[in-house]
XYZ file of C-alpha atoms in Angstrom:
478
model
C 0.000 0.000 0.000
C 1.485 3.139 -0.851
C 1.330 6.062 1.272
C 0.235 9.343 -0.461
C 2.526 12.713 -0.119
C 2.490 15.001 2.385
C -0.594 17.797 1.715
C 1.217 20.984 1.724
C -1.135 23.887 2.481
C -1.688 26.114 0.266
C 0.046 29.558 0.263
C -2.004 31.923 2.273
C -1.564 35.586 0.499
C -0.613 38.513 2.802
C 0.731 36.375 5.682
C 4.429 36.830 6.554
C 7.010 34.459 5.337
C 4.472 33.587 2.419
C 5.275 34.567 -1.052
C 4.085 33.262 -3.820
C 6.187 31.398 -6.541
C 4.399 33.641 -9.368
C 5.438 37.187 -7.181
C 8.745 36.223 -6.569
C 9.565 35.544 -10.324
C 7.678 38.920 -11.538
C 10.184 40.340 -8.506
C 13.480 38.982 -9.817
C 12.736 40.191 -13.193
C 11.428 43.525 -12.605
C 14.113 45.762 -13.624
C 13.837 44.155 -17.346
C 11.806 46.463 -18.797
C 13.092 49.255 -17.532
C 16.762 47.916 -18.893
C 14.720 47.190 -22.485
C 13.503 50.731 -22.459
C 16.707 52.154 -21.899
C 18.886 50.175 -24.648
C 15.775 50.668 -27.136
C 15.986 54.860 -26.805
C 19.258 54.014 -27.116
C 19.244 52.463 -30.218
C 16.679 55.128 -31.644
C 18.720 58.074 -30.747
C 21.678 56.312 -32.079
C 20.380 55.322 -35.329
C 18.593 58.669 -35.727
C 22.269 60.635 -35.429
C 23.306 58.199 -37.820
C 20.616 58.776 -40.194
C 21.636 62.527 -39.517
C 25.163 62.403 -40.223
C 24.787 60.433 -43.357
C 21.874 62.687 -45.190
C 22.491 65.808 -45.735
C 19.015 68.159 -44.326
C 19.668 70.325 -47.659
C 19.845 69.948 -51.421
C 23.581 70.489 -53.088
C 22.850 74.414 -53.569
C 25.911 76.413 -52.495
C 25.522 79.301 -50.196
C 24.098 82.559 -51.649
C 23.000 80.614 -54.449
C 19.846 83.030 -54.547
C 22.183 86.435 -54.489
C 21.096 88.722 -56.881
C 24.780 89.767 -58.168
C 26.625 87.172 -59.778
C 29.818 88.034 -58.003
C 27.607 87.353 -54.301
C 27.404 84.095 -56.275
C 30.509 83.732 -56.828
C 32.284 84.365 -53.469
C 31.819 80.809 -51.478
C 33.541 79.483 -54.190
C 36.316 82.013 -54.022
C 36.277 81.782 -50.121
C 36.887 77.635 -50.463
C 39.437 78.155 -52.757
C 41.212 80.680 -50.775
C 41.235 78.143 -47.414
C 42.219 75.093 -49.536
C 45.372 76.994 -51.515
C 46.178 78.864 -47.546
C 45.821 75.628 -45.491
C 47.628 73.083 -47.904
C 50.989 74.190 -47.498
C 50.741 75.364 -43.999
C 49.646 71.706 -43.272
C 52.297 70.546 -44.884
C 54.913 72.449 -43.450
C 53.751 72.076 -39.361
C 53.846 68.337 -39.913
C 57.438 67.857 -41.872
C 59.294 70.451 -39.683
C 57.793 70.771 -36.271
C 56.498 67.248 -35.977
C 59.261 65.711 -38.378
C 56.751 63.600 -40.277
C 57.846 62.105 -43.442
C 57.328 64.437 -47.062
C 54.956 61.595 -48.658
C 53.072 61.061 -45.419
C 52.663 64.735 -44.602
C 51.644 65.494 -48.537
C 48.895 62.818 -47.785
C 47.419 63.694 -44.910
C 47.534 67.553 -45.483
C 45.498 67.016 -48.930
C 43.083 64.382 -46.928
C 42.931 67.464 -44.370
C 42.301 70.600 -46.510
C 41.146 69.472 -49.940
C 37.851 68.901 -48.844
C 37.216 72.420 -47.441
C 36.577 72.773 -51.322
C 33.300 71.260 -50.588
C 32.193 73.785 -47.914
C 30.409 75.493 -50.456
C 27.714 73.056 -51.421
C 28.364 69.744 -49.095
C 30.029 70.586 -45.948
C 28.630 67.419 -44.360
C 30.368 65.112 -47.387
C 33.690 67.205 -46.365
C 33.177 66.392 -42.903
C 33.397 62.271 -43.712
C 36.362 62.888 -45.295
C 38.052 65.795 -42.724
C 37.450 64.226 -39.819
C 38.880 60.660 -40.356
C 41.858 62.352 -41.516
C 42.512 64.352 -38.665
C 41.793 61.214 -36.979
C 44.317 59.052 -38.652
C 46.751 62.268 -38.749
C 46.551 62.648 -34.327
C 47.446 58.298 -34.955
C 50.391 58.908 -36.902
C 51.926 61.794 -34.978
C 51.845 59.316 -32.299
C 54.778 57.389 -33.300
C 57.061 60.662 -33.335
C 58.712 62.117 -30.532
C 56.732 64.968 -28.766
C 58.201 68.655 -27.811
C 56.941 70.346 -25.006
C 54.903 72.974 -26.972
C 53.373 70.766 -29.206
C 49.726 70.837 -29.625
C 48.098 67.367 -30.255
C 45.876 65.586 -30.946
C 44.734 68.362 -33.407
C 47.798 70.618 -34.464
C 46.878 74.482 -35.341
C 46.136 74.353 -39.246
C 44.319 71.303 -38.338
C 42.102 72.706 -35.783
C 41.761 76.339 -38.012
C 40.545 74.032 -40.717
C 37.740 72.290 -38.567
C 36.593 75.264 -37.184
C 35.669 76.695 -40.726
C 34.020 73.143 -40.862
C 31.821 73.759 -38.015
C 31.141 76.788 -39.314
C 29.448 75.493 -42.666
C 27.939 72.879 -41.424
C 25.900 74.939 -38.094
C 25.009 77.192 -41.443
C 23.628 74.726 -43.433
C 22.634 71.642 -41.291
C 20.124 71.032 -38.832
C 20.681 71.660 -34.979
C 20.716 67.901 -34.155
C 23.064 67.093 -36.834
C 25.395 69.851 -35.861
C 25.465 68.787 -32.487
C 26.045 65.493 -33.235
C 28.912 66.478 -35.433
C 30.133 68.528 -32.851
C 29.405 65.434 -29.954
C 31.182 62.952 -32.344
C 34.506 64.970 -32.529
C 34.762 65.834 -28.358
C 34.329 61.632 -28.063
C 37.447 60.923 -30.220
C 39.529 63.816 -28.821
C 39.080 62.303 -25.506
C 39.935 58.715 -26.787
C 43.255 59.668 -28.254
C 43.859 61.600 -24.834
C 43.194 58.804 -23.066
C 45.755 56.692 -25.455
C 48.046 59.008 -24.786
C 48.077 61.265 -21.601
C 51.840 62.655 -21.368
C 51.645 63.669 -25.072
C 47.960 65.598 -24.651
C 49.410 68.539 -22.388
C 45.072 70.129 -22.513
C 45.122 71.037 -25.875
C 42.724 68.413 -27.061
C 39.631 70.656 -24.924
C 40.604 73.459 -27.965
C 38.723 72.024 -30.461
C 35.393 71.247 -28.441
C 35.369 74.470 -27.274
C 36.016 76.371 -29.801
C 33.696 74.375 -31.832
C 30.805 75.109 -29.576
C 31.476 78.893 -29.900
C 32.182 78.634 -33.691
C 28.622 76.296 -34.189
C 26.925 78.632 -31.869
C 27.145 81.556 -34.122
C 26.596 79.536 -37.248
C 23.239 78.549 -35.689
C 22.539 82.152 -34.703
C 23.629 83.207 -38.153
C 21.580 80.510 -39.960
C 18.395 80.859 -37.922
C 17.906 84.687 -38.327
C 18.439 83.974 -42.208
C 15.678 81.034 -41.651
C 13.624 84.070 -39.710
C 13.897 86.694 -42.455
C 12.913 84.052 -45.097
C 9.763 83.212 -43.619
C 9.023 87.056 -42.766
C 9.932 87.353 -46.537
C 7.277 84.716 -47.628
C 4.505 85.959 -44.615
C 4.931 89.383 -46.176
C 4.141 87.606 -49.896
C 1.329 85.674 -48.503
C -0.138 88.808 -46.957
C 0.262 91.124 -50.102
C -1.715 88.682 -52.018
C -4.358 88.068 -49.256
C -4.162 92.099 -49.155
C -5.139 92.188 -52.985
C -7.687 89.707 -52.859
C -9.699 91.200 -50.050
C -9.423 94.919 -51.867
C -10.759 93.324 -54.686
C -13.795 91.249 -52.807
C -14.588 94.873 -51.351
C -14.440 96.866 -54.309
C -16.924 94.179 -55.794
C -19.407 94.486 -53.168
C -18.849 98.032 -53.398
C -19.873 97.788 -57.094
C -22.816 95.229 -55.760
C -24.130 97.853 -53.399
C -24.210 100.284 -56.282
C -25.379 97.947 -58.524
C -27.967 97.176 -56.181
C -29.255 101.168 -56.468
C -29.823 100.599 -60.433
C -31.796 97.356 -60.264
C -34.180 98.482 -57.862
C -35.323 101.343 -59.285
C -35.861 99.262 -62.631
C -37.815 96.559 -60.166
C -39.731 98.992 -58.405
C -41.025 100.732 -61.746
C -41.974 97.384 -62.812
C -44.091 96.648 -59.707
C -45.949 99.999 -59.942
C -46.503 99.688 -63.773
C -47.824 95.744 -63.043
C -50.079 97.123 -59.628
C -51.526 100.000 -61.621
C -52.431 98.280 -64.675
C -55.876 96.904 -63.741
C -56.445 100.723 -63.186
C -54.768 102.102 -66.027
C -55.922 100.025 -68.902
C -60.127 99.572 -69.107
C -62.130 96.154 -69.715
C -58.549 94.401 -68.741
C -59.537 91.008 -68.825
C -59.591 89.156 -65.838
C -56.666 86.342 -66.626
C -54.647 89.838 -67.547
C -55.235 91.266 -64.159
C -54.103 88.056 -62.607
C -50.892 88.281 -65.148
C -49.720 91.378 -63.845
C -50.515 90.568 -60.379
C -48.138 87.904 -60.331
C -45.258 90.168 -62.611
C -45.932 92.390 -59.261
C -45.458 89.770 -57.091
C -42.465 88.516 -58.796
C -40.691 92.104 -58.829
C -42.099 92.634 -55.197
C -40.315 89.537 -53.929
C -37.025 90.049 -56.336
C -36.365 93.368 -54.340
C -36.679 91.681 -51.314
C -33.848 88.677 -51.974
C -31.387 91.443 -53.317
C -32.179 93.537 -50.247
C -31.187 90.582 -48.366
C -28.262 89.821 -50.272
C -27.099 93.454 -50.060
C -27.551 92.772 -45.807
C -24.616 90.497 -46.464
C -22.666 92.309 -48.621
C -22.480 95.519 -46.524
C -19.902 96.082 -43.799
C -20.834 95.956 -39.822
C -22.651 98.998 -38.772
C -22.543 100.455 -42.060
C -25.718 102.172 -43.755
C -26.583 102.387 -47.407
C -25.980 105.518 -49.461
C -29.383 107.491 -49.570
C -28.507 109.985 -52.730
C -28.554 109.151 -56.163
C -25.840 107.824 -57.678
C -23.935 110.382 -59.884
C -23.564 109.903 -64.181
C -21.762 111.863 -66.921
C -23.807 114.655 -65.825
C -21.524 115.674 -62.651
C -18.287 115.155 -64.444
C -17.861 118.737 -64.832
C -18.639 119.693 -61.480
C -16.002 116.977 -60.376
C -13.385 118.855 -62.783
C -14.387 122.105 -61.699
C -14.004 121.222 -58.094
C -10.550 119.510 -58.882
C -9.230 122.411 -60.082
C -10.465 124.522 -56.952
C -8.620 122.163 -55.175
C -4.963 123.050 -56.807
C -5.119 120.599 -59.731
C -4.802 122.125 -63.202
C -7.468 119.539 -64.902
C -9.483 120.916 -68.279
C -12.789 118.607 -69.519
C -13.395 117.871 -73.116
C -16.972 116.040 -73.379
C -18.987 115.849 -76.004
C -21.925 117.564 -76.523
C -24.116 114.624 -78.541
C -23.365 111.500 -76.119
C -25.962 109.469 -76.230
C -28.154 108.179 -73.618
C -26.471 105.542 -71.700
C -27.060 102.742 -69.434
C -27.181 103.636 -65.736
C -24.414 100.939 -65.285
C -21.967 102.288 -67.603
C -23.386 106.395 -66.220
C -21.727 105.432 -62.949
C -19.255 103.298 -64.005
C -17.292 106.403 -66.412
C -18.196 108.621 -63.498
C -16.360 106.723 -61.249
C -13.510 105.867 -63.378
C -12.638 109.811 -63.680
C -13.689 110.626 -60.253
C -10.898 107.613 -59.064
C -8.331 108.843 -61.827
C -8.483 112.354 -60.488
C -8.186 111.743 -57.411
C -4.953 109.465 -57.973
C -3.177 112.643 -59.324
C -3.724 114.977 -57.023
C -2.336 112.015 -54.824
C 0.685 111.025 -56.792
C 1.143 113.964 -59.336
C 0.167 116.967 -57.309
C 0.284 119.955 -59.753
C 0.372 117.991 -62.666
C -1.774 118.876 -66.090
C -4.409 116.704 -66.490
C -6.600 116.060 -69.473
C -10.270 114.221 -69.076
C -11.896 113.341 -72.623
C -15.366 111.734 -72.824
C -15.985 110.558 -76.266
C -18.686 108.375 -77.879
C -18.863 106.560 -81.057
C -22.765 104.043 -82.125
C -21.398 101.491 -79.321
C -18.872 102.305 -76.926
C -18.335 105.640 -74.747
C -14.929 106.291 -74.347
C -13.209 107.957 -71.080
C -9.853 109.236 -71.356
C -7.904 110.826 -68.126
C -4.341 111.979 -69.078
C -1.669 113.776 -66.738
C 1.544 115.179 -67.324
C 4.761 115.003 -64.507
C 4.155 116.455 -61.255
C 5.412 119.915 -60.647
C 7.077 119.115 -57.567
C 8.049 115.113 -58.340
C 10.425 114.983 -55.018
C 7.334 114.934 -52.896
C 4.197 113.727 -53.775
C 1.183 113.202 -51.442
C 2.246 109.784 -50.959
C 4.509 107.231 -52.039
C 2.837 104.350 -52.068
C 0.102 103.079 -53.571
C -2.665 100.859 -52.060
C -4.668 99.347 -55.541
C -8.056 99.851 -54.616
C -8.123 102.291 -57.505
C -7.156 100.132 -60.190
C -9.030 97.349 -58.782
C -12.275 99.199 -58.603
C -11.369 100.629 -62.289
C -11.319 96.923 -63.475
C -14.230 95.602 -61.803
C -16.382 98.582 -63.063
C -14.909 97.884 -66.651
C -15.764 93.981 -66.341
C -18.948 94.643 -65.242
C -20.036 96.280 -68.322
C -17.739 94.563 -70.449
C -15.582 96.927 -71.569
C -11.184 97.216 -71.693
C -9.325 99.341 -69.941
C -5.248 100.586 -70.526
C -3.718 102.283 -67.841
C 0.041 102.719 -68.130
C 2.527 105.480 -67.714
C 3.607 107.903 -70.995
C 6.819 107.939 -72.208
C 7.793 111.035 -71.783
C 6.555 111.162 -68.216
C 3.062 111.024 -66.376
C 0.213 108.637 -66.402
C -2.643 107.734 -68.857
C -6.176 105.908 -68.258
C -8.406 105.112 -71.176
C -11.608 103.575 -70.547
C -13.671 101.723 -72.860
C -17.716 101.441 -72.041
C -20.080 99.636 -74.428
C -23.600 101.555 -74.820
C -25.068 97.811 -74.079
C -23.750 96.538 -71.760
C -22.524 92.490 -71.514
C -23.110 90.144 -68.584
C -20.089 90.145 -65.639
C -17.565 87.426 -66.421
C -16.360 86.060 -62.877
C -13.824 83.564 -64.230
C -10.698 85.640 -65.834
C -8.382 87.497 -63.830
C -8.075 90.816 -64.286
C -4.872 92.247 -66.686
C -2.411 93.529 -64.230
C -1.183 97.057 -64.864
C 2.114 97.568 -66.240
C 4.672 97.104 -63.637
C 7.043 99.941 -64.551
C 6.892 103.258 -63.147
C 9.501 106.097 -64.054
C 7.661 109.192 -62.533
C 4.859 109.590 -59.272
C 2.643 109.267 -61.819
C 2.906 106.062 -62.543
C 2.901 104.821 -59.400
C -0.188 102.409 -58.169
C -3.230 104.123 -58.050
């Protein structure tokens, strides 16, 4: 009969002396993942500054290579040249006669040394895979000659001039990490060869990291306030063009609101015609009356969605203009008050224009009224011509002005647009042309081109830019 095992109790949690198998094995490995985490950030960061040092964070573009002087072109290249043909001999000569290295072995490792500085220009981080091994293999060989007292080692002077200008090019071009890492890389193998060789390193090897950090320092400084002024540079871009696409959304609800004045009064003669007729016109029959009930209605509820519409299209806390809209008709009394206000101007109109659309009336009023104004801003003093012409189809608005009398100081110096803008706008809307340029022989000229009927509004083109040149005050933007 065999007699069965002990019973061993089972283990009774939270007593003392009783710890379970399962806690005691999570216990003695505990520390592993915290030792994993460690060696895998490890690895990251490591293979990150690897990735770093062996891909360059910029195209192959040499420095200045957007100057606008081909000789600011030019000069890195110069510059490169200069170090290589200044350091190559001084190299040369430090290691035969103060270190006594051999002529073939010094020729070697001075051209592995300052050749590559020809690089600088366009791939300083190529020239640092070559520099730095050689200074490397240059701090191994001076090792097996004798050492003076005043020798400097493991990185002799041309040696540690020449990587300094290599820091320099690459904090300029390269990314922070990478530059540190650069810089991290060399201060590691300067204290390895000091450690291989204490008596011979008498402190010199802290030069380098040292005056590497100051040297990278200011190529970082240098290279981020160039970073800083090309993104002002392209913020000021972006803004210009959101500037000239909101003047131009304005000026077209400008035009809108005007537009807005013409309609109605068309619409509202239409709904008084339509109510009235039933009273106007006698034995109207019945489905007639109904007829122009609903052309009422229509009209009646037309005005209402552009009212609404215009709601939108007006500025906060703005109100709409309550007098009439000005035609062809004021145009002299804008001259005539132009010239009380300083500005030689003279009106040639003719006497037979037709009758025009109400469109095109304030359109041409507008045009001179803007025109006008833009001289006395730009040109004050200045002869100006206005010419309103008119053939079977078109109307035709000419403003002309000569050079300013006092072209040193105009009224201001800059320009905004809007007038331009609203000149093209007004012109598209009726589907006209307009040329605005300056005159050869000084001043500006605006011709206007206004059909008698006018077309529908054409959203899709863009609108012709005005010439860009601008010899006089004249020609600047209006």
């Amino acid at each position: 009969m065999t007699t069965p095992p002990p019973r061993v109790p089972p283990e009774t949690p939270g007593l003392p002396g009783h710890v379970s198998a399962k806690a005691s094995h999570s216990a003695s490995h505990s520390p592993a993942p915290a030792t994993d985490g460690l060696v895998s950030a490890a690895r990251r960061n490591l293979r990150r500054i690897a990735h770093d040092l062996a891909h360059p964070s910029h195209p192959p573009t040499p420095f200045l290579a957007n100057a606008p002087k081909r000789w600011q072109r030019l000069l890195p290249y110069v510059v490169v040249v200069a170090l290589a043909a200044i350091f190559l001999p001084i190299t040369i000569n430090v290691l035969t006669h103060q270190f006594g290295v051999n002529d073939g072995i010094a020729g070697f490792l001075a051209v592995a040394q300052t050749t590559p500085l020809l690089m600088l220009a366009h791939r300083p981080l190529q020239a640092w895979w070559i520099v730095f091994p050689a200074d490397v293999l240059g701090a191994l060989v001076l090792m097996e000659y004798p050492s003076h007292t005043y020798d400097v080692w493991p990185w002799p002077p041309p040696t540690l001039a020449c990587y300094l200008f290599l820091l320099l090019a690459l904090a300029l071009r390269e990314t922070r990490r990478t530059a540190v890492s650069v810089w991290g890389v060399t201060v590691v193998a300067g204290l390895l060869l000091h450690l291989m060789d204490q008596n011979r390193s008498n402190g010199s090897a802290v030069l380098l990291p040292v005056f590497g950090a100051v040297v990278m320092v200011i190529g970082a400084a240098v290279r981020e306030r160039r970073d800083a002024q090309r993104r002002l540079v392209e913020q000021e871009t972006i803004s210009e063009a959101e500037r000239a696409q909101r003047t131009l959304l304005e000026e077209r609800a400008r035009i809108a609101r005007e537009l807005h004045d013409v309609v109605a009064h068309h619409m509202s003669v239409i709904t008084v015609q339509a109510d009235s007729a039933p009273y106007r016109i006698g034995g109207l029959p019945e489905e007639a009356g109904e007829e122009f009930g609903a052309i009422a209605a229509s009209a009646r509820e037309s005005l209402t969605e552009m009212r609404r519409l215009l709601a939108v299209l007006r500025s906060d806390g703005t109100e709409g203009e309550r007098a009439p809209q000005p035609g062809l008709d004021r145009v002299q009394h804008l001259v005539e008050a132009t010239v009380r206000a300083g500005l030689p101007a003279e009106l040639s109109m003719a006497a037979d224009l037709p009758d025009v659309p109400q469109a095109v009336d304030v359109s041409a009023y507008r045009i001179v009224q803007e025109a006008l104004a833009n001289v006395m801003r730009h040109a004050p003093g200045a002869r100006t011509r206005v010419s309103i012409t008119s053939d079977d189809a078109h109307v035709t608005v000419l403003v002309v002005n000569g050079r300013a009398e006092q072209p040193d100081s105009p009224l201001e110096t800059t320009g905004t647009g809007h007038g331009l803008v609203g000149m093209r706008e007004r012109v598209r809307l009726t589907g006209g042309t307009l040329d605005t340029g300056p005159l050869p022989g000084g001043g500006f000229r605006v011709a206007a081109r206004l059909p008698l009927v006018p077309t529908a509004l054409d959203t899709h083109p863009t609108p012709d830019r005005p010439p860009a040149s601008a010899p006089t005050p004249a020609s600047e933007e209006f």
